[in-house]
Structures are given as C-alpha cells and as structure tokens.
Short mmCIF file of C-alpha atoms in Angstrom, two decimals:
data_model
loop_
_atom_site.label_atom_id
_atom_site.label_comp_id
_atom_site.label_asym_id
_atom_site.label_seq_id
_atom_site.Cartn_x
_atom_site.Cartn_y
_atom_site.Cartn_z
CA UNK J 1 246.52 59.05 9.61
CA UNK J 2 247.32 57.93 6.04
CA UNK J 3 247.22 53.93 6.61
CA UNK J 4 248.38 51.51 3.43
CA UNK J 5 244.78 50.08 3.47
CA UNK J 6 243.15 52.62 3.24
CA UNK J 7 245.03 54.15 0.23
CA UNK J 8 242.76 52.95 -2.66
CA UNK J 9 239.49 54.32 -0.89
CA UNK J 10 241.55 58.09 -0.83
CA UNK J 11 242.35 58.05 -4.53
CA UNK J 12 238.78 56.64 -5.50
CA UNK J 13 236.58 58.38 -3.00
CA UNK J 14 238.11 61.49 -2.85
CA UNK J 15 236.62 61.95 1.46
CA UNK J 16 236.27 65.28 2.70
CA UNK J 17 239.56 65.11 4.93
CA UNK J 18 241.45 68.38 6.02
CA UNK J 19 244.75 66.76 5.74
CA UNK J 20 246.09 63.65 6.27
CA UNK J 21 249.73 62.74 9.07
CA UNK J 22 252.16 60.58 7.34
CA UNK J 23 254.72 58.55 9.64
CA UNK J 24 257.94 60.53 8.24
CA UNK J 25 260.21 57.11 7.98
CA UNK J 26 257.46 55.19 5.75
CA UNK J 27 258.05 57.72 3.13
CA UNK J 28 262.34 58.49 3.30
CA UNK J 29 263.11 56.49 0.73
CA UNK J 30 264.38 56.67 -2.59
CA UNK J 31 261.56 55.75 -4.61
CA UNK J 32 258.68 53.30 -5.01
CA UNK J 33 254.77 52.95 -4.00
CA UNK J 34 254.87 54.54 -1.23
CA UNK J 35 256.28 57.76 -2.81
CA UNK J 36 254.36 57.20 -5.99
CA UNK J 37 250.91 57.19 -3.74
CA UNK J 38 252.01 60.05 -1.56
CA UNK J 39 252.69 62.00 -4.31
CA UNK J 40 248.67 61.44 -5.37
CA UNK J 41 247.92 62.28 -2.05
CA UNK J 42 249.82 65.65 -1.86
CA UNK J 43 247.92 66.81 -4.96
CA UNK J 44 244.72 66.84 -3.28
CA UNK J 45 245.61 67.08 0.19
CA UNK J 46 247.78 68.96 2.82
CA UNK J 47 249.94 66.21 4.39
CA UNK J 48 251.41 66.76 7.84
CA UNK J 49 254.75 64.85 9.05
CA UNK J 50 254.70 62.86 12.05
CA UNK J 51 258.14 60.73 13.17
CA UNK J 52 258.84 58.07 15.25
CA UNK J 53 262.82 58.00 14.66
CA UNK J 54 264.01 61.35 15.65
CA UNK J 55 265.89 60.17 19.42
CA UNK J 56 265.75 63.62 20.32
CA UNK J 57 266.74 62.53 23.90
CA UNK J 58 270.06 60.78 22.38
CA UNK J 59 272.78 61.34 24.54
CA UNK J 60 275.09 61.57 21.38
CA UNK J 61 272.96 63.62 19.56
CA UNK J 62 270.53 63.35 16.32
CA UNK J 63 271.90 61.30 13.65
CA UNK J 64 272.61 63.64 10.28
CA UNK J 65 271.70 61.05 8.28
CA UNK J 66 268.69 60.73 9.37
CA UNK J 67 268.03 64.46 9.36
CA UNK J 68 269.10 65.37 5.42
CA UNK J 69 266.75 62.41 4.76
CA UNK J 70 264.12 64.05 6.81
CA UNK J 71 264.82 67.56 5.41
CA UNK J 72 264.61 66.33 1.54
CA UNK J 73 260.55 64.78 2.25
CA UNK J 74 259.46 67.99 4.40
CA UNK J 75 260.42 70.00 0.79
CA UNK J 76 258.59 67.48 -0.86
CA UNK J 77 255.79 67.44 1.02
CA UNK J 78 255.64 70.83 2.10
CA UNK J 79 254.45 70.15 5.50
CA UNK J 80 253.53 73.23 7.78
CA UNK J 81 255.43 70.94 10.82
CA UNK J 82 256.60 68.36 11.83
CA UNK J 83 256.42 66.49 14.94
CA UNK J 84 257.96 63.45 16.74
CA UNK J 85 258.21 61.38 20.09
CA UNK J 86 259.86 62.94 23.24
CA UNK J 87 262.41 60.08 24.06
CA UNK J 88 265.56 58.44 22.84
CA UNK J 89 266.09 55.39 20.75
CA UNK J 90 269.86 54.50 19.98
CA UNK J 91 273.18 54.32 20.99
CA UNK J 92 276.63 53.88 19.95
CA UNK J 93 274.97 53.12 16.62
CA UNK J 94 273.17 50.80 18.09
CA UNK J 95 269.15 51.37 17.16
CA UNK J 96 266.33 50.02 19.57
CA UNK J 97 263.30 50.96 17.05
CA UNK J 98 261.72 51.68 19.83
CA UNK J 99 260.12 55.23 21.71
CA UNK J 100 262.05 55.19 25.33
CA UNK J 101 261.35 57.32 28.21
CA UNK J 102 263.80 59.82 29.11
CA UNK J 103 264.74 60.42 32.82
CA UNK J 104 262.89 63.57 33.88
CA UNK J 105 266.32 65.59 35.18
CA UNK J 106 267.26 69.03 34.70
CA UNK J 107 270.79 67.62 32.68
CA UNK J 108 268.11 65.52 30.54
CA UNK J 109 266.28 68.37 29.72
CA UNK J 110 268.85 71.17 28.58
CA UNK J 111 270.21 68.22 26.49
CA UNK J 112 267.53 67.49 24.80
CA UNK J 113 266.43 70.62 24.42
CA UNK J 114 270.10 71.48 22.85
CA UNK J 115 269.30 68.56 20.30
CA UNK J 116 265.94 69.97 19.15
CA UNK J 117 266.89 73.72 18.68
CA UNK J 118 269.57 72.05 16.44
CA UNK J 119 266.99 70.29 14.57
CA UNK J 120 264.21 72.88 14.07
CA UNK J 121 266.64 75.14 12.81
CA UNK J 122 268.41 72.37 10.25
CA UNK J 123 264.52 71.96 9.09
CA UNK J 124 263.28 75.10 8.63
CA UNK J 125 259.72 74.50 9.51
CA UNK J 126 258.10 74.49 13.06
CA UNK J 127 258.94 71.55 15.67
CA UNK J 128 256.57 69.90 18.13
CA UNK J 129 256.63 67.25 20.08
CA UNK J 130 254.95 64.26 21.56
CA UNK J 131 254.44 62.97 25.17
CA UNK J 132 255.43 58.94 25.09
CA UNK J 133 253.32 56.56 27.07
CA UNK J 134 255.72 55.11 29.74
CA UNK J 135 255.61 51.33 31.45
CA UNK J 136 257.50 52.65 34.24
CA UNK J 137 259.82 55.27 36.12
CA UNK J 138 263.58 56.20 36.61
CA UNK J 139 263.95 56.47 40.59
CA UNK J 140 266.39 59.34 39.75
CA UNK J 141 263.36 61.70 38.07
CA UNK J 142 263.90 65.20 39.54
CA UNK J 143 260.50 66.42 38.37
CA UNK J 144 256.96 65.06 36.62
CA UNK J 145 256.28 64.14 33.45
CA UNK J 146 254.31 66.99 32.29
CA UNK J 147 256.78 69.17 34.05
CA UNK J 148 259.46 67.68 31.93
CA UNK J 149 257.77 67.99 28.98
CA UNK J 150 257.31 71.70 29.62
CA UNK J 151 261.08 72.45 30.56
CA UNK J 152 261.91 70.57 27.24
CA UNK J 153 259.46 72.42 25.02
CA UNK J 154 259.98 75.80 26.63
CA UNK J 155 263.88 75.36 26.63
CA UNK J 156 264.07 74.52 23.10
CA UNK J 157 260.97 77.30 21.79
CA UNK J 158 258.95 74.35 20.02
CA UNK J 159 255.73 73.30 20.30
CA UNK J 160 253.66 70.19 22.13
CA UNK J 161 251.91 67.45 20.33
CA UNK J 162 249.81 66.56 23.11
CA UNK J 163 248.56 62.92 22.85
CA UNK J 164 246.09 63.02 25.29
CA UNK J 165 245.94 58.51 25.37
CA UNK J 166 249.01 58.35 26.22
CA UNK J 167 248.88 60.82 28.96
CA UNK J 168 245.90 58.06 30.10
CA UNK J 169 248.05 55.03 29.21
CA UNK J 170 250.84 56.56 31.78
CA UNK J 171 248.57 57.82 34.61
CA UNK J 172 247.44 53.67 34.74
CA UNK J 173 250.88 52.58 34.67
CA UNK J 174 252.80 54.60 36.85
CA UNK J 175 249.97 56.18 39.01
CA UNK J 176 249.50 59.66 38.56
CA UNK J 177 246.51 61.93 37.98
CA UNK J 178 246.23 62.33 34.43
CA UNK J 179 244.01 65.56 34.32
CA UNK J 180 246.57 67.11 36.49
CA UNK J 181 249.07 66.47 33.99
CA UNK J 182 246.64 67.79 31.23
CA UNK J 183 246.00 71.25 33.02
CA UNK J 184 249.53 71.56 33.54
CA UNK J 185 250.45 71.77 30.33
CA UNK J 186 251.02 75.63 29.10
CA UNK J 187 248.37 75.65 26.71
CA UNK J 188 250.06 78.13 24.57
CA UNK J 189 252.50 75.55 23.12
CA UNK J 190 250.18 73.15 22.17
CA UNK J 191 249.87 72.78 18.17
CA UNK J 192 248.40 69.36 17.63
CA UNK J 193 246.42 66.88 19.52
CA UNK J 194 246.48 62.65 19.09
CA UNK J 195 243.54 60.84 20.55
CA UNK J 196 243.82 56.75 20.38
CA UNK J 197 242.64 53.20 21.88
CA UNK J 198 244.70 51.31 24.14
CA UNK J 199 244.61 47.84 25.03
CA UNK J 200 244.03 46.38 28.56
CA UNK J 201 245.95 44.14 30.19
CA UNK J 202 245.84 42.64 33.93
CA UNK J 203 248.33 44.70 35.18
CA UNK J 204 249.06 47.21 33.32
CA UNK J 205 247.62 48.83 29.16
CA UNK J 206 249.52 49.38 26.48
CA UNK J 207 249.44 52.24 23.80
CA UNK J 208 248.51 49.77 20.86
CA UNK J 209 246.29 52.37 18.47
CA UNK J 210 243.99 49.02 17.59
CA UNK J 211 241.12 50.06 19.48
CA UNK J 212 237.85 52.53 19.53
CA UNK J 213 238.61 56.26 21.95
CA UNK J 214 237.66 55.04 25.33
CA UNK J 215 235.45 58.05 27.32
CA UNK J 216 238.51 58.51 30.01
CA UNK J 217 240.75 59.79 27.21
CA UNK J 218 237.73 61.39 25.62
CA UNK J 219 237.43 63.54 28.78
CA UNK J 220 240.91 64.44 28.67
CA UNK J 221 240.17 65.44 25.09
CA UNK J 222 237.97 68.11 26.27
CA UNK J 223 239.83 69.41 29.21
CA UNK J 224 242.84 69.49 26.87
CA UNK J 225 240.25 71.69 24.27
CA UNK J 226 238.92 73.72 26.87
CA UNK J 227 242.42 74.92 27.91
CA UNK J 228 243.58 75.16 24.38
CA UNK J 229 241.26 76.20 22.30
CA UNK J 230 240.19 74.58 18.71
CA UNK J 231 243.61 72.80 18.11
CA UNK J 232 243.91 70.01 15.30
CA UNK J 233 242.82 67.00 16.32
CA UNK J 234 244.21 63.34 14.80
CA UNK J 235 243.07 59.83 15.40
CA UNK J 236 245.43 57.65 15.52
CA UNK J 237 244.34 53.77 14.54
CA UNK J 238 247.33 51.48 13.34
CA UNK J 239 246.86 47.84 14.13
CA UNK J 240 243.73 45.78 13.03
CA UNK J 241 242.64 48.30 10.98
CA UNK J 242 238.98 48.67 10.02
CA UNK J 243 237.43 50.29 7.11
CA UNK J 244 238.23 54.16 6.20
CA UNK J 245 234.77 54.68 6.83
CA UNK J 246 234.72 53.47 10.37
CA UNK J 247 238.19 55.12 11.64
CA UNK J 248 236.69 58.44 9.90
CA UNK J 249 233.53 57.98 12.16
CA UNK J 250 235.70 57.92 15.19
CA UNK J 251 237.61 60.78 14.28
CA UNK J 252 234.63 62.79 13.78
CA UNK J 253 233.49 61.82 17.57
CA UNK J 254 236.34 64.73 18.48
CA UNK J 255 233.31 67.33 16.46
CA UNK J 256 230.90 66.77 19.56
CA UNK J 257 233.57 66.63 22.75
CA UNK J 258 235.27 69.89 20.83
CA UNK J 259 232.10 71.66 21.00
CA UNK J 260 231.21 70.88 24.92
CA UNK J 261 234.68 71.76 25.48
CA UNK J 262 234.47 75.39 23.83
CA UNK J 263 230.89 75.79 25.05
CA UNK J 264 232.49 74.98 28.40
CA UNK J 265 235.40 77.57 28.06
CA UNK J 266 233.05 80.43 26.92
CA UNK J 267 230.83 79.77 29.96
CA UNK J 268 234.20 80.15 32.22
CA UNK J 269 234.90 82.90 29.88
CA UNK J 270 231.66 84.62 30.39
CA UNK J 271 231.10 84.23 34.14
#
C-alpha cells in the first residue's frame, strides 16, 4: 500500500515493488502533493485503485459525484481495476465514513448487485470487491456471509477481493468457521488478496491494519492460494506505521505460505 511515510523512501530508493494500491479518495482531488507524488509514482510503477467510499450497498444508489470523480483518477492512473468494500455508508445525504455490513437477504443482494453492474460499466475497467470485517449480525440474514458475497459478485459479473483478516476478524466476532467461509468462496472470481494485523481486545478484535500477519490468517492465506492459484497478494499496514523496510519484509512472508500452498495444490493435483 502506498502510505504518506513512506513516500520519500519510494522516490529515493527506487524498491523492487510490482505495483503499489492507492486508497482511491486520498488522491480525488483537484490538485496538490498528493497528486504531485502520485504522479512520480505512476512513472515508475503500476498503481492499483483500492476505495473505501463506494456504498455499493446504498439503498439509494451510488452517488454520481463521487463516481465522475472516481472515473477522471482511474484515466489518470490507468489502473487495470479497481476494487472497494462490500457494504453501505450513507443516507439521505447523510455520510457515516464508515464500511457497514449489509444484511445478507436475497432483496440486499440483487440491489446491490444492480448498483455495481451500474458502476463497472460507468468505469470501464474491471470491478472487485472486498469482504468487510463485521462486529455483529442482522437477525433477519437469509444466508452466510460468504454466501452473500458470492450471490453479490456472481449477480453483478465482478470479481472478489478476498481479504482473508477480515474473514478471521469476523469468524471471532460473530462465531463462524472461517476456513469454511474461505473454501466457499468460488475461486474463479477471486482477483486480489489483502492479508493484515488485527488488534485484540477482551471481547471481541478489531480490523485495525497496525499490527504484524498473525499465523491464523496466514493459514487462511494458503488455503485461500491453494484454491486460487497465484493471485496478487497486498499487505495492508495503516496505523503506527513502521519503516518501508519492515512492512516490505512482511509482505514478502506471503513468498513462503504461497509456495506451500501451490506445492500443496499440485500434490492434490497429482494424486
């Protein structure tokens, strides 16, 4: 993830990265450092969009604003796709800045669904998007989680950011079997993976992305590989941030868990 303090050590080091996820809303703006830097960035790397704004589970709909805004930075940076949260976020104009659960119901899904086809094709480029770690359940759900996120996906044709924390994050909260939910998924619609730390609370952890890849989500990791194949892989790290060099050695950790996994799947392959 392209992080503010780590943008000096990009420019002057130059690391060997493959391509760096920018949070979409940092950069929709009309001018300043943060364009001025990504601009630097784009000359020497590939830059992926990530969003945290979209509300594609909005009752009401997307807002256009926030789409043409969207629209003009994927043109500018060219991204291959873009992804954001599976949730909603505002109403009546009213914004919560905030990633909320949607009620896993059939009406929730063909509405949502009906926003994102609406969105991918306003775009132009490929859609995917992201499981949100949940603190709780609607009593009305009429399916799972993962089953949700399938309908969704499946009804709209785009793909899955699978965050495989927050699938752990969930499972703790609300009591479910996590790798259940990752061999659920239909590995054919996954296009990007997030990995991420958590913190831990008495009753319950939160999704904070301030902490080292604990070997529970690790695991998932590779189950999630195993079933997928070789799918890009981002580390997430966004409070108390350490140096690039130490968030790059974590992110390299996914090297050695991607190669049990495939080793794993060629064995099931082979026998």
């Amino acid at each position: 993830g392209l992080r503010v303090p780590h943008y000096q050590h990009i420019l002057s080091e130059k690391p060997a990265v493959g391509w760096f996820e920018i949070i979409s809303e940092n950069y929709m703006v009309e001018g300043g450092r943060a364009l001025e830097v990504l601009d630097m960035i784009l000359e020497q790397y590939r830059v992926v969009q990530h969003g945290v704004g979209l509300y594609p589970g909005n009752a009401g709909g997307v807002s256009r604003d926030h789409l043409k805004r969207l629209k003009r930075l994927v043109r500018r940076t060219k991204t291959p796709s873009v992804s954001d949260h599976l949730c909603w976020g505002s109403v009546d104009g009213r914004m919560s800045h905030d990633l909320l659960p949607i009620p896993f119901t059939f009406e929730a899904a063909r509405k949502t669904a009906e926003n994102l086809r609406m969105v991918q094709d306003f775009l132009e480029v490929p859609l995917a998007m992201e499981n949100v770690s949940s603190y709780g359940e609607f009593n009305g759900n009429e399916m799972t989680e993962w089953e949700f996120l399938a309908e969704v996906c499946e009804l709209a044709d785009v793909g899955i950011l699978l965050d495989v924390n927050n699938i752990y994050v969930s499972s703790i909260n609300n009591g479910f079997d996590p790798m259940e939910y990752v061999n659920f998924v239909p590995e054919e619609r996954v296009a990007q993976i997030h990995i991420a730390g958590h913190s831990k609370y008495e009753r319950f952890i939160v999704d904070t992305h301030d902490h080292p890849v604990i070997d529970p989500v690790w695991k998932l990791y590779e189950r999630a590989i195993e079933r997928c194949g070789p799918v890009a892989t981002l580390l997430e790290w966004d409070g108390r941030i350490p140096s690039f060099d130490e968030v790059w050695g974590e992110a390299k950790k996914s090297e050695t868990w991607r190669e049990s996994a495939l080793q794993k799947k060629k064995d099931h392959e082979a026998a």
